[in-house]
Each structure stands twice: as structure tokens, then as C-alpha cells.
CSV table of C-alpha atoms and ligand atoms in Angstrom, one decimal:
chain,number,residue,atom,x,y,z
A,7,UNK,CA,72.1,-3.6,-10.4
A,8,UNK,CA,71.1,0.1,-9.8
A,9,UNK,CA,67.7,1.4,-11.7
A,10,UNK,CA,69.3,3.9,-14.2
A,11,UNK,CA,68.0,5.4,-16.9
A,12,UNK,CA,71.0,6.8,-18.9
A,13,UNK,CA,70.5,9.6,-21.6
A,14,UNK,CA,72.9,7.5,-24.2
A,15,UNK,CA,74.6,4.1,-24.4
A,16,UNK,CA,78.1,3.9,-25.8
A,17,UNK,CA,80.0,1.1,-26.9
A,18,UNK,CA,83.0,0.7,-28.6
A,19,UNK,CA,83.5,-1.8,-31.4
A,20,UNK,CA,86.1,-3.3,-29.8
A,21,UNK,CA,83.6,-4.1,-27.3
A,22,UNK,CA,80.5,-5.4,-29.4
A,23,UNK,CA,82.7,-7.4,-31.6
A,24,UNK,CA,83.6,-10.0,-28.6
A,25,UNK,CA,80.8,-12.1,-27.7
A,26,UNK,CA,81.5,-12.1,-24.3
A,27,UNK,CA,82.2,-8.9,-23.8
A,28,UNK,CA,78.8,-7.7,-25.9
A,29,UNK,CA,76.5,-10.4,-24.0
A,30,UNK,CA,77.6,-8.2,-20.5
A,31,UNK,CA,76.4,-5.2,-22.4
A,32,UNK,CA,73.6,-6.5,-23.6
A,33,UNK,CA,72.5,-7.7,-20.1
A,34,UNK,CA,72.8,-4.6,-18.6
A,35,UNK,CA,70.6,-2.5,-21.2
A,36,UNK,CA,68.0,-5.0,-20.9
A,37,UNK,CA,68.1,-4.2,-17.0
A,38,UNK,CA,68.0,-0.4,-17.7
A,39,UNK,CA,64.2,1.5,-16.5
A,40,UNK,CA,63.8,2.1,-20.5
A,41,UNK,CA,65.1,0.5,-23.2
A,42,UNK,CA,67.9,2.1,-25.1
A,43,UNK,CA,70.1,1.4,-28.5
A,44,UNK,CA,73.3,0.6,-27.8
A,45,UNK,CA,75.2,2.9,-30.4
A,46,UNK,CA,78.6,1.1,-31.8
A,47,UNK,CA,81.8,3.6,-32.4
A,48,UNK,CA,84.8,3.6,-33.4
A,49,UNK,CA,88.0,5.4,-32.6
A,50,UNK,CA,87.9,7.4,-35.5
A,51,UNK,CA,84.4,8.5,-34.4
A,52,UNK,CA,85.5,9.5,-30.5
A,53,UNK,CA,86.4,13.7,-31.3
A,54,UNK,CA,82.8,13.6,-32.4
A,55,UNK,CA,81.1,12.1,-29.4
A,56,UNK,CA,83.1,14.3,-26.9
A,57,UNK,CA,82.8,17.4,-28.8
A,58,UNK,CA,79.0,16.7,-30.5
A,59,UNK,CA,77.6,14.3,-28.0
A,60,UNK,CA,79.1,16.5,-25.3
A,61,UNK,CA,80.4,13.3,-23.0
A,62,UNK,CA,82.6,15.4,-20.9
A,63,UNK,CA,80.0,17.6,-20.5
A,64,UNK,CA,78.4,17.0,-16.9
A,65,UNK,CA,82.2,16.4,-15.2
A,66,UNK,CA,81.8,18.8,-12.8
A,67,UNK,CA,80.8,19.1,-8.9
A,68,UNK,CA,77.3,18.2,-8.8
A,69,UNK,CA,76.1,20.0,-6.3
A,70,UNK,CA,77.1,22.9,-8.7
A,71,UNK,CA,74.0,21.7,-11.4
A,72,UNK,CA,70.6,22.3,-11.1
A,73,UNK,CA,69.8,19.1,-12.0
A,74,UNK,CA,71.6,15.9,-11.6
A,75,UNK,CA,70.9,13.0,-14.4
A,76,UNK,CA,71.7,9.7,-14.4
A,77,UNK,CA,75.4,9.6,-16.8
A,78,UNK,CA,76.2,8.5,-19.9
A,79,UNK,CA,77.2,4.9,-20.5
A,80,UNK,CA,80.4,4.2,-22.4
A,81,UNK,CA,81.7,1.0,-22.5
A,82,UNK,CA,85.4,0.5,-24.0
A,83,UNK,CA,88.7,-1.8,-23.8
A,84,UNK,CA,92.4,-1.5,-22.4
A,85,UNK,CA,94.2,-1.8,-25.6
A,86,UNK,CA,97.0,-3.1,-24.1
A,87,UNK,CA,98.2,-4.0,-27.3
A,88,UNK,CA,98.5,-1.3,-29.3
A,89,UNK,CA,98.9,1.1,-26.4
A,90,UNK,CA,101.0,3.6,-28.4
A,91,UNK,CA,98.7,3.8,-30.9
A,92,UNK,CA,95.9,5.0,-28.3
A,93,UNK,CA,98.7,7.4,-27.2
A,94,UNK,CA,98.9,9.3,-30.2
A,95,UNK,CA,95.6,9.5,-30.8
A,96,UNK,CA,95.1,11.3,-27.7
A,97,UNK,CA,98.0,13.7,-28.4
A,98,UNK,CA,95.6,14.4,-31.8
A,99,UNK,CA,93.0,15.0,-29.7
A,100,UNK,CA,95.1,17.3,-27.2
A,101,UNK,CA,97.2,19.5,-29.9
A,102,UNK,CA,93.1,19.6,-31.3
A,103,UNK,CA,92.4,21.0,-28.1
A,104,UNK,CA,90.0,18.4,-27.5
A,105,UNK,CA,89.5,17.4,-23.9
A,106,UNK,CA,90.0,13.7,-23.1
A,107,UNK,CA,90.6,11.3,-21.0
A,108,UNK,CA,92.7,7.8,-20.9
A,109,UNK,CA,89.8,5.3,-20.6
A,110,UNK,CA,88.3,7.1,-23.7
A,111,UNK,CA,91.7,6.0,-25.3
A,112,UNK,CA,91.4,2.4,-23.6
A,113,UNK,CA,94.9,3.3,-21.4
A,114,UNK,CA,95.5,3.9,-17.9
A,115,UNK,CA,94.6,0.3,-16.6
A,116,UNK,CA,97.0,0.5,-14.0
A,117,UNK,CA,98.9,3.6,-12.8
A,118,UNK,CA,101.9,4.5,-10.1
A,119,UNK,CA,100.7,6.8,-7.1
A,120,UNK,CA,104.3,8.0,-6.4
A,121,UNK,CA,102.4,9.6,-2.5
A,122,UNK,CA,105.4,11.5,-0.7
A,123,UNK,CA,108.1,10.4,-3.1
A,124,UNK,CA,110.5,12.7,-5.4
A,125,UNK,CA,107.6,14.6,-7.6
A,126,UNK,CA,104.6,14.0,-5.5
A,127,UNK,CA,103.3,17.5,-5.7
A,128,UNK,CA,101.4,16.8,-2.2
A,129,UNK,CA,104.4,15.4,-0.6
A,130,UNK,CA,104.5,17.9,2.0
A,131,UNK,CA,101.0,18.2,2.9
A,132,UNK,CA,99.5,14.4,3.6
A,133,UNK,CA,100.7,10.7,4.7
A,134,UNK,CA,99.6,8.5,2.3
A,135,UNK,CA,101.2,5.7,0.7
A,136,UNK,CA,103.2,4.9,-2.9
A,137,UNK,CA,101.5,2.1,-4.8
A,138,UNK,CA,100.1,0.8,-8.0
A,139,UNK,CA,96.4,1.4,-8.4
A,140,UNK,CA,94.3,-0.6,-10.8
A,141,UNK,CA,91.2,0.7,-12.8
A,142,UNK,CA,88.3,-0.7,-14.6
A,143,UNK,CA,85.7,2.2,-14.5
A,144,UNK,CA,85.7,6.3,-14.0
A,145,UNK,CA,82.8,7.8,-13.3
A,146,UNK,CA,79.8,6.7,-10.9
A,147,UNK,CA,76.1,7.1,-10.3
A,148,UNK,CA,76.0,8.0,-7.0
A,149,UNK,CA,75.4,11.8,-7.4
A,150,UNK,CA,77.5,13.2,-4.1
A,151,UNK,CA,77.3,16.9,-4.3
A,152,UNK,CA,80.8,17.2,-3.5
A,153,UNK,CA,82.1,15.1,-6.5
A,154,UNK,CA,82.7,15.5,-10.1
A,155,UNK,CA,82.4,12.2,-11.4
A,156,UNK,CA,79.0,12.0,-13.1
A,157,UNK,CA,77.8,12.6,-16.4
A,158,UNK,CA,79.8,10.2,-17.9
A,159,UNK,CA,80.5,6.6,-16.6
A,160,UNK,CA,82.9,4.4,-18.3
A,161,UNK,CA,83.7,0.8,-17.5
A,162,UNK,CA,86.4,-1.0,-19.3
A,163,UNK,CA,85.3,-4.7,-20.2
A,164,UNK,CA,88.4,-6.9,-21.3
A,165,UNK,CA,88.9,-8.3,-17.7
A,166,UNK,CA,90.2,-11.5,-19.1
A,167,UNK,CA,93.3,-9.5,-20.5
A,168,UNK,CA,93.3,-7.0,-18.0
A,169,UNK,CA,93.9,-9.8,-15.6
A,170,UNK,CA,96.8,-11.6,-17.4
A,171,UNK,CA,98.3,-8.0,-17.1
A,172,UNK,CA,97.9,-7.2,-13.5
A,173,UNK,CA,99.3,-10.9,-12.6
A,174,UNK,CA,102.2,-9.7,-14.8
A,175,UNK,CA,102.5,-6.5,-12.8
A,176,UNK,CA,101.9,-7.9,-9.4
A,177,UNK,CA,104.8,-10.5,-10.5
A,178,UNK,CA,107.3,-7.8,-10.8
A,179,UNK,CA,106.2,-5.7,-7.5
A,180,UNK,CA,105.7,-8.8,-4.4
A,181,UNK,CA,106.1,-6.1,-2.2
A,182,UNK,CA,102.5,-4.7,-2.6
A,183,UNK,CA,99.9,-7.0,-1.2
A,184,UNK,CA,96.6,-5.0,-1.9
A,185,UNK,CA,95.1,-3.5,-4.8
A,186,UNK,CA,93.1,-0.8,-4.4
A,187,UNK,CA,90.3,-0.8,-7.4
A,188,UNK,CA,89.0,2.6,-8.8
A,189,UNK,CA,89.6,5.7,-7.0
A,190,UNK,CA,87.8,7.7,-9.5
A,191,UNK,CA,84.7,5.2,-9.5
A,192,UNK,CA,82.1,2.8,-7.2
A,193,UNK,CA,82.4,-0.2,-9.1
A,194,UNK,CA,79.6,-1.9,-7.6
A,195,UNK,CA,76.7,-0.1,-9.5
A,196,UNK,CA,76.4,-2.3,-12.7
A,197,UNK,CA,76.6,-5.6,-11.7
A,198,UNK,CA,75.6,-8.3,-11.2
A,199,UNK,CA,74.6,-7.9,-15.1
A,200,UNK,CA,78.0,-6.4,-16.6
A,201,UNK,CA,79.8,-9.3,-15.0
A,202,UNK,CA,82.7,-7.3,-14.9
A,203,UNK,CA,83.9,-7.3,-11.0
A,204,UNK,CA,82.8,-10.7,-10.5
A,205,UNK,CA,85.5,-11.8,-12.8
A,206,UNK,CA,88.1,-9.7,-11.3
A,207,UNK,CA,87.0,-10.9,-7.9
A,208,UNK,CA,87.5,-14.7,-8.7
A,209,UNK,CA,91.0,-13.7,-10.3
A,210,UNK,CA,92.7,-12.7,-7.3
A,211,UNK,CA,90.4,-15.5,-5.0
A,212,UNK,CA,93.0,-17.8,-7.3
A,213,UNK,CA,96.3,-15.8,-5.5
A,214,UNK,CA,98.2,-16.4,-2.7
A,215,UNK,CA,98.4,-12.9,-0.4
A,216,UNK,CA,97.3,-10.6,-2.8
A,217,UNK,CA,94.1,-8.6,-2.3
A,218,UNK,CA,91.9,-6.9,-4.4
A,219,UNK,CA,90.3,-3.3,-2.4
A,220,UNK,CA,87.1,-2.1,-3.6
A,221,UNK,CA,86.2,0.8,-1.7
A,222,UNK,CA,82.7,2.0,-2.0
A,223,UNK,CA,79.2,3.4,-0.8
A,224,UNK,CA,77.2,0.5,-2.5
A,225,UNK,CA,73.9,-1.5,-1.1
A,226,UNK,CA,74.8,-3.6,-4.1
A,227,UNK,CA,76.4,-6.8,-2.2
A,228,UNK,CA,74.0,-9.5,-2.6
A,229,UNK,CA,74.9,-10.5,-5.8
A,230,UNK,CA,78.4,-11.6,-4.1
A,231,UNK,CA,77.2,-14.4,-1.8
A,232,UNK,CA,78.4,-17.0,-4.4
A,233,UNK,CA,81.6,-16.2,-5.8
A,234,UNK,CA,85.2,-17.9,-5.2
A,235,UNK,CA,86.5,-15.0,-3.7
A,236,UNK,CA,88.8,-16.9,-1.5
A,237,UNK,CA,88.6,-14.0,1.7
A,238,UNK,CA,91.1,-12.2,-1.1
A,239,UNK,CA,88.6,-9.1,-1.9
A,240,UNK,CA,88.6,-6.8,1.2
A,241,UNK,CA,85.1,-4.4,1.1
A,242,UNK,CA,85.8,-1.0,2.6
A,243,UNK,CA,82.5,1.4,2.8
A,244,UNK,CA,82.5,4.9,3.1
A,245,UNK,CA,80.4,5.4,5.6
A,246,UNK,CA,78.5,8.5,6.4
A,247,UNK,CA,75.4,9.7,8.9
A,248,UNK,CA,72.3,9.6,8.2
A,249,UNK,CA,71.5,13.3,7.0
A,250,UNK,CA,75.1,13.2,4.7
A,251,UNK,CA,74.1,10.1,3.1
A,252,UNK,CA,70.5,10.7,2.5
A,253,UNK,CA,71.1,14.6,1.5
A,254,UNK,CA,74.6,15.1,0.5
A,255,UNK,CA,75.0,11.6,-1.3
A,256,UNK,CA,71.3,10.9,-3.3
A,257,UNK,CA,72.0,8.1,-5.3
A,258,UNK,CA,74.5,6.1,-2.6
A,259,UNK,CA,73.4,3.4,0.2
A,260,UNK,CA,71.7,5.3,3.0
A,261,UNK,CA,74.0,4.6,6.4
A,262,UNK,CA,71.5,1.8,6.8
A,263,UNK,CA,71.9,0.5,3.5
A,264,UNK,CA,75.5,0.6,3.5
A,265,UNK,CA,76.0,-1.0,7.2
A,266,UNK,CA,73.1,-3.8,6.1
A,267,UNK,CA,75.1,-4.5,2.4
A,268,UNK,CA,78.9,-4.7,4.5
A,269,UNK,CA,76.8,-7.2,6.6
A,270,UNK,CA,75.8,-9.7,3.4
A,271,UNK,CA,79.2,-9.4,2.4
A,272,UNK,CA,80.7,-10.8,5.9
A,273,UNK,CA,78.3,-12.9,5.5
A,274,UNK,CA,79.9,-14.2,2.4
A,275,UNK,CA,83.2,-14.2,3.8
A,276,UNK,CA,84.8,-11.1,2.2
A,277,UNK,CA,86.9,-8.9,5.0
A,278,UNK,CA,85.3,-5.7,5.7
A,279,UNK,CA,86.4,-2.4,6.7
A,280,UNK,CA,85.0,1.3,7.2
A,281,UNK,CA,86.1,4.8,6.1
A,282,UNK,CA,84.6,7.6,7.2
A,283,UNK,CA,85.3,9.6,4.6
A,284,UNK,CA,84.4,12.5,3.7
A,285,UNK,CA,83.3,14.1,7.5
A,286,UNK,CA,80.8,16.4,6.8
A,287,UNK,CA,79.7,18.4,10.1
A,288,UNK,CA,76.1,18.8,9.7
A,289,UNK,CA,74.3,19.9,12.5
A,290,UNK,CA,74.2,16.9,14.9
A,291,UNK,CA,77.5,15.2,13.6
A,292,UNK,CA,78.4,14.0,17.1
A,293,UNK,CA,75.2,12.0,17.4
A,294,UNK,CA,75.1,10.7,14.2
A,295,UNK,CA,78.7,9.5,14.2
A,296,UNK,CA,77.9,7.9,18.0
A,297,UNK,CA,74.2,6.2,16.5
A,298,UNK,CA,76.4,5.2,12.9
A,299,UNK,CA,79.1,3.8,14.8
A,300,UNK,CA,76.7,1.6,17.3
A,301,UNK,CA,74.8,0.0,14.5
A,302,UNK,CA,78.4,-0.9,12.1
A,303,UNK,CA,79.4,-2.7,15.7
A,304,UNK,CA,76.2,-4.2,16.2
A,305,UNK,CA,76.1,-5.6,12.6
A,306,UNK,CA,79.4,-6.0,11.6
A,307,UNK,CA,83.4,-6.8,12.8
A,308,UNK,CA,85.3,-4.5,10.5
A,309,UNK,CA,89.2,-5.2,10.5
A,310,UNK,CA,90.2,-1.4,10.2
A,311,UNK,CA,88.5,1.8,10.5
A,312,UNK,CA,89.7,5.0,9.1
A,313,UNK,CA,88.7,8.7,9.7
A,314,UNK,CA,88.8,11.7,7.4
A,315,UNK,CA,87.1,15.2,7.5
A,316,UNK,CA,85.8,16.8,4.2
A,317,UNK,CA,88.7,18.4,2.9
A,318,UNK,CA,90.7,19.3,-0.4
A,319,UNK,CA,89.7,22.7,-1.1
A,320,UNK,CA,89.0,25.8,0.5
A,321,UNK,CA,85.6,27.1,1.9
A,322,UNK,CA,84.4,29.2,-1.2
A,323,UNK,CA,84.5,26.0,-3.1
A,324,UNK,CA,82.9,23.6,-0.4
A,325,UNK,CA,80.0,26.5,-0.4
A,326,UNK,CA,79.8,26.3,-4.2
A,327,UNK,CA,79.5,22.5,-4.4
A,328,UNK,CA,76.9,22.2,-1.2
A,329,UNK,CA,75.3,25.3,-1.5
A,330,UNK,CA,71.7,23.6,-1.7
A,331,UNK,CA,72.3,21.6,1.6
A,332,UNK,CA,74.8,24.6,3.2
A,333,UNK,CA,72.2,24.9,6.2
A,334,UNK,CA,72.7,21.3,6.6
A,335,UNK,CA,76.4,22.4,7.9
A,336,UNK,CA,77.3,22.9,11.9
A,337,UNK,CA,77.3,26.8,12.1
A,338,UNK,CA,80.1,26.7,14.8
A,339,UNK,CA,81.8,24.6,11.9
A,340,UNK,CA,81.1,26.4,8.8
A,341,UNK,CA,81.9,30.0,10.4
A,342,UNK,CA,85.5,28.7,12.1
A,343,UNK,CA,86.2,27.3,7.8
A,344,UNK,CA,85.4,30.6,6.9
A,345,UNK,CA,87.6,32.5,9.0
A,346,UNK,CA,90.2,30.2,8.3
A,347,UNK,CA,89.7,31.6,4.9
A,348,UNK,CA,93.2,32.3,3.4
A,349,UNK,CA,95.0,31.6,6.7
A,350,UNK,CA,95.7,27.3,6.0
A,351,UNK,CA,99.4,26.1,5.2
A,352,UNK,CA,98.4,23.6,4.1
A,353,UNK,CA,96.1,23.7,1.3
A,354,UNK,CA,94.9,20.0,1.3
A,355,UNK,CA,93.7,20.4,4.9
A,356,UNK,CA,91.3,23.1,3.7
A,357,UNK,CA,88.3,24.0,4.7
A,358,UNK,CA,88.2,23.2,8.2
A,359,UNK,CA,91.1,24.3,10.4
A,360,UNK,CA,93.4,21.9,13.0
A,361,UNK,CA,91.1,22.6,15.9
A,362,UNK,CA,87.6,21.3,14.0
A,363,UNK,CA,89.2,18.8,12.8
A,364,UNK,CA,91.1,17.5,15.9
A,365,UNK,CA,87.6,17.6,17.8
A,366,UNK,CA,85.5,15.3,15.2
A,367,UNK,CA,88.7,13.0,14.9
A,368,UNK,CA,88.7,12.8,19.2
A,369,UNK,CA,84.8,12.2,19.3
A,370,UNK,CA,85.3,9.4,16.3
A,371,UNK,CA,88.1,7.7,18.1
A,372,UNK,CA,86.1,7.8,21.5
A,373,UNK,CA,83.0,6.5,20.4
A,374,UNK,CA,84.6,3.5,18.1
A,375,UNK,CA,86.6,3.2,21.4
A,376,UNK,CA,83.5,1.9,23.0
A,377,UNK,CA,82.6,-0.9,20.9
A,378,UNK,CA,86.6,-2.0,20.7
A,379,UNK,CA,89.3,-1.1,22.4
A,380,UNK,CA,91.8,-2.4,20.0
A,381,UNK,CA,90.8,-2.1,16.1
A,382,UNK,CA,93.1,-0.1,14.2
A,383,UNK,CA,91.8,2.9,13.7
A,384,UNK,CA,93.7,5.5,11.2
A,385,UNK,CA,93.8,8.9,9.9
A,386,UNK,CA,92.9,9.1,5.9
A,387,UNK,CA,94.6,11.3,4.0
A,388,UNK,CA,95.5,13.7,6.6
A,389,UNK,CA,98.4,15.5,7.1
A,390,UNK,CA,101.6,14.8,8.5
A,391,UNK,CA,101.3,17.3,11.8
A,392,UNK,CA,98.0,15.8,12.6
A,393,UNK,CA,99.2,12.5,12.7
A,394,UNK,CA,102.1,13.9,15.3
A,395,UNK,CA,99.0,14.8,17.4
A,396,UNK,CA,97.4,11.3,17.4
A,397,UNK,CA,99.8,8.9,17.1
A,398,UNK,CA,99.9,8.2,21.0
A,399,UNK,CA,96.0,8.2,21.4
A,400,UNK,CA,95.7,6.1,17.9
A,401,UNK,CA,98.7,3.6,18.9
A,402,UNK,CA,100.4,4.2,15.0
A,403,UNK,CA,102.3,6.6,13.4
A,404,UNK,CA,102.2,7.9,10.4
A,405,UNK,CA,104.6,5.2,8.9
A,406,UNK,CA,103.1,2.2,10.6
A,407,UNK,CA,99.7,2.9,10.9
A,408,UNK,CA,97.3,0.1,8.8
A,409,UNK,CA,94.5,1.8,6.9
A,410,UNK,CA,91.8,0.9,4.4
A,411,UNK,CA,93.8,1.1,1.6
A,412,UNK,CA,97.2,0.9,1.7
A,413,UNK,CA,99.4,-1.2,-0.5
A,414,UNK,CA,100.3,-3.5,2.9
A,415,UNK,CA,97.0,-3.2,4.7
A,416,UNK,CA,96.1,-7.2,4.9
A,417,UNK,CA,93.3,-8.4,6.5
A,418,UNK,CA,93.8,-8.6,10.3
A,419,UNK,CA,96.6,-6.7,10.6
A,420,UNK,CA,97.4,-4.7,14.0
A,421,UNK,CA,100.5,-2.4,12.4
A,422,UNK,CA,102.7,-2.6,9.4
A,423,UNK,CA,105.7,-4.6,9.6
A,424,UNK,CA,107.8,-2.8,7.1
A,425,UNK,CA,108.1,0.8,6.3
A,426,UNK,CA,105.6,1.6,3.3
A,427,UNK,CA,107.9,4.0,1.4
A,428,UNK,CA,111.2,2.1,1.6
A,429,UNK,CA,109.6,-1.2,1.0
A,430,UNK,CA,108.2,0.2,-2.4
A,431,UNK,CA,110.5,-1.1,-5.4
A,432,UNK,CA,110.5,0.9,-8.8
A,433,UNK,CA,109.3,-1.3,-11.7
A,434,UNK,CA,113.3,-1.6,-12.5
A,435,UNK,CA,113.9,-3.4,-9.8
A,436,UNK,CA,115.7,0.0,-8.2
A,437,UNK,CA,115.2,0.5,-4.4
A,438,UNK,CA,112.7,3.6,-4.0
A,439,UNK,CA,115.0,6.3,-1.8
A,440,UNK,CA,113.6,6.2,2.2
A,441,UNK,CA,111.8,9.7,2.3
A,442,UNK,CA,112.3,11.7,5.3
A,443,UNK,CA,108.9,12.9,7.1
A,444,UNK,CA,108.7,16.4,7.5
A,445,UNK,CA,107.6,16.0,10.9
A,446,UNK,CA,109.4,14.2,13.8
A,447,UNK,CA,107.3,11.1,14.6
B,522,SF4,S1,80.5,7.5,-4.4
B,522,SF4,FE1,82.5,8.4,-4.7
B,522,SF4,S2,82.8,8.5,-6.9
B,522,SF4,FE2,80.6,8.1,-6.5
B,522,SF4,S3,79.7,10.2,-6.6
B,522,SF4,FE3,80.2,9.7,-4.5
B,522,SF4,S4,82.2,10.5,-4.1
B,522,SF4,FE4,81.9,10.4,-6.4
């Protein structure tokens, strides 16, 4: 487990009133740098922990804070049961105008990215995927400048039910083969001693062609050698250069770290993949990404890699979130984001314009290029033109491309077979309609 030394300790009763569920607490605190009380609540007693204890508090960019703490524990439980129940007592909280959020309530377990369907408000602007995404934590203790996810890390503990759920909603949706685990979290951080994942990981080793995603930044693996994972739990690592992950992501794996932890997971027999994701251009990107890329070949065999710049807001707010590590950035770079200041159509593509973007995707694709000649390699998150513009050199298009992630993305394979957004089946059993790109592919 990672050395933490929380401020507070939360658990709900729910929690400390199963044994098993307790003992993983337990386990955990005793593993902490100094000891701390675990402090029991109850719903009733959740408007005064957010509003009095402050556990939103800290949810903001961290590069943003002059100093970054280790967050808050709070550990909870789906209530799948009485799920309407949690509902209105979150609308309490809301017409209260108290700030909240759904794992505070015990919902959200499992939730339905509707990516460029009817209503996706981003439909336009990138090629992702529609899916069901599964969640057992939010929040993480990796302290990346860029993100807003500290202060408060919550991890849901019912896996037992949780699972009898998820094999109900797998049931209903055979379409999807991978589940992509906590987008808003790095799961790895608090185990082995939670025993949380572990559980979730021998679950789906008991299914046939379903895959459980865990995408993270972790050195944690070694705890994994020994579990029945059946190859059904596919690893994908953000990776990043040395001078991003040492100075823009504290608390993560260094690049070494990260390469050396994917390398005790092959080990183990999990399938493992590569993102690098966010891009940052510091000032020797292209020899970073050339040195990064040589020792993931020369340590691992990775079944996809996927490529992504920094992006998602515009320059001002990039500056604001890495303003202590700003002179870190590629002053080519940073001075083409800010003139493209105001001028993107598309807002998600932000900061970094077409042309940056295009050359740190070419120098990526050669240098992978050199170590093999025929592993996927995809475009994350980007946009639809930029895809246009690298399907030829990538060998995929936007609609058949595999990535780390996506909802068909099996280990091992070259292209999907089906389209992603007409294969995806509402939970009534209704066809989803077959979306029209906005580009010609
Ligand atoms: S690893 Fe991911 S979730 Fe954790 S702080 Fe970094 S960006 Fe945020």
C-alpha cells in the first residue's frame, strides 16, 4: 500500500457493522505512517462532515494549492438496496444547497457514458466510445497538478454485492466486453490491505470474455502476483517522461516505476497496455518520449498503445493549474497555446492547436514504430478531424480503431470487428441509432 498519512478517517456504519468489510478498514489504518481513529457516521451525520469537516474542501486542481496533503479517507457502501432512499437524501442536501456527490450517498456504482450519442454534450468535439463504466473509488493520492481529485478519497467496500450487480448488468448488455474501472480514481493505492480490488479482480477471472480495465499510474503491482485473475484484468498505465512524472505527478510511479510495476504484472499474467496520456511538452519531450518508449519495449509487450496531448481547457487554465512547473513547458509549445488563445473550435482540443499536436502525435507514432511495426497504436480522446489526419499512417479509423479502453478493446485485438456505436444496445433491449460522424472517414 502507499505511505499516507491522512488528516481524518471516515467510515460509514454501514461499513463498520460488517466484519468483513470493517477488518479491510482496519488493515489499512494499521498500515497508515500514524495511527488514526477511525470515526463511525451515519447518514444523518453526512451535511455535517461536508459542511463542518469541510470534505469537499481540497477538490480542486492541485497545482492551484500551496500545499498539497495527503486526502481524507472515507469509506462507504453502494446501497443498492435502498437506492431511492440515498436519492432523496441527496436532493435534501441539494435544495439545502449543500454540495455532494453520489458515492457520499453510496450510488453511482455503475453509470452510462452515452460518448457521441443523442445528448452527449461533446458529441461533436471527440471519438470516444458509449459504454457502461463501473466505480468503486473517487478520488486518489497521486497529487497531479493538473487534476482535481484529491482531498477527499472514497472507496466503496461492498464488492461482494457490487459484484452480484455488475454480473446482473453485464447479463443484460453481452455486447460490451471490457469494463473500464474508475475514471475519476487510481485504484491501486490502498491495497493490498483494503482487499477491495483483489476481490473484484478474481470476480471477473471467474467470466468468460469479459474484462475488467484498470487504468492507472501505480508502482503498486506486486501484491498481484497471486491472484486468479484468469488473463481477464487488462493493466493500462498512463505513462509519462521522466520530468512529467517526477514534477507534474508527485505522488504517482516515476516512468521507471510505472514501466518496472507493468513488468511484475506481465509477469503475473495480466495483459498490459500503455496510454500516454496526458502529453505534456516540457522542454525535451521528444527525447523523453523516444528514452520512455525504449525502456516500455525493452521491459514489456503491451497489446495497445494509445496517445493523447494535455488537453480539456484552454491555456489560462493550464497556466493556473501548472504555474509552479510552467518553465518546465516547451516555449515553442506554450507560446503557439497561447496564441491559439480564443481562436480553437473546438474547445476540448484546447490548449495546444492542430499543428502541436499533430507533431508530438507523428514523433510518438515514429518512435513506437521502431520497436513494432504492427501494435495498435490509437488516438485518446481526440477529436474527430484529427483522426481524419491519421487514420492512413495509424492503419484505424476513428470507428475501428482498438484503444485502451474501449468497451470492445480485448486483449490481442488488431481492429474492431463491429461498429462501437451501433453495437451498443440500450438497457431495454432497444438498438442504440448508428450515429453519423461529423467527418468523412
Ligand atoms: S493519477 Fe489520475 S486521478 Fe490520480 S491525481 Fe493523477 S490524474 Fe488525478
Amino acid at each position: 500500500m502507499y505511505k499516507m498519512n491522512p488528516p481524518a478517517v471516515f467510515a460509514h456504519e454501514s461499513v463498520m457493522k460488517n466484519r468483513k468489510y470493517r477488518a479491510g478498514v482496519e488493515r489499512l489504518v494499521k498500515a497508515l505512517v500514524e495511527p488514526r481513529q477511525i470515526e463511525t457516521y451515519t447518514d444523518d451525520q453526512l451535511p455535517m462532515l461536508i459542511k463542518e469537516r469541510q470534505l469537499l474542501k481540497n477538490r480542486v486542481p492541485m497545482g492551484t494549492l500551496s500545499e498539497v496533503k495527503d486526502p481524507i479517507l472515507l469509506f462507504n457502501t453502494f446501497r443498492f438496496k435502498d437506492e431511492a432512499a440515498a436519492r432523496a437524501r441527496g436532493k435534501k442536501l441539494k435544495d439545502a444547497d449543500i454540495d455532494v456527490r453520489g458515492e457520499l450517498l453510496g450510488l453511482n456504482a455503475f453509470n452510462w457514458s452515452n460518448y457521441n450519442l443523442d445528448g452527449d454534450p461533446d458529441r461533436m468535439h471527440k471519438v470516444c466510445r458509449p459504454c457502461w463504466r463501473i466505480h468503486l473509488q473517487a478520488g486518489c493520492l497521486h497529487r497531479c497538478m493538473y487534476c482535481g481529485l484529491g482531498g477527499l478519497l472514497v472507496s466503496m467496500v461492498n464488492v461482494d454485492e457490487y459484484c452480484l450487480h455488475l454480473k446482473k448488468l453485464m447479463d443484460l448488455h453481452p455486447w460490451q466486453k471490457t469494463y473500464l474501472l474508475d475514471d475519476d480514481a487510481d485504484p491501486p493505492g490502498l491495497e493490498p490491505e483494503l482487499g477491495c480490488l483483489g476481490e473484484l479482480i478474481e470476480f471477473f477471472g471467474t467470466l468468460k470474455d469479459r474484462y475488467l480495465i484498470i487504468h492507472t499510474k501505480t508502482w503498486n503491482t506486486d501484491w498481484l502476483r497471486n491472484l486468479k485473475h484468469n488473463g481477464n484484468t487488462i493493466i493500462v498505465w498512463s505513462l509519462s517522461g521522466p520530468t512529467q512524472s517526477r514534477k507534474i505527478e508527485p505522488n504517482a510511479g516515476t516512468t521507471e516505476e510505472r514501466i518496472e510495476a507493468a513488468h511484475i504484472a506481465e509477469e503475473a499474467g495480466y495483459p498490459i497496455r500503455y496510454k500516454f496520456k496526458p502529453i505534456i511538452p516540457v522542454r525535451n519531450w521528444r527525447r523523453e518520449a523516444a528514452e520512455t518508449i525504449d525502456l516500455a519495449f525493452s521491459k514489456t509487450h503491451p497489446d495497445v498503445i494509445s496517445i493523447c496531448c494535455f488537453m480539456w481547457m484552454n491555456v489560462d487554465e493550464m497556466k493556473k493549474r501548472l504555474a509552479p512547473v510552467i518553465d518546465l513547458l516547451d516555449p515553442e509549445f506554450l507560446k503557439k497555446a497561447e496564441e491559439n488563445r480564443g481562436k480553437a473550435e473546438n474547445p476540448k482540443t484546447q490548449p495546444f492547436p492542430d499543428d502541436v499536436r499533430t507533431e508530438i502525435y507523428s514523433h510518438y507514432l515514429s518512435e513506437i514504430r521502431k520497436h513494432d511495426k504492427s501494435i495498435p497504436v490509437s488516438l485518446s480522446t481526440e477529436s474527430w478531424q484529427m483522426w481524419t489526419q491519421f487514420a492512413k499512417k495509424m492503419g484505424m479509423t476513428a470507428t475501428d480503431y482498438v484503444c485502451g479502453c474501449g468497451p470492445q478493446a480485448v486483449p490481442g485485438l488488431k481492429k474492431l470487428e463491429c461498429h462501437p456505436f451501433t453495437t451498443a444496445v440500450r438497457n431495454d433491449g432497444g438498438q442504440i441509432p448508428c450515429v453519423t460522424p461529423p467527418y468523412k472517414l
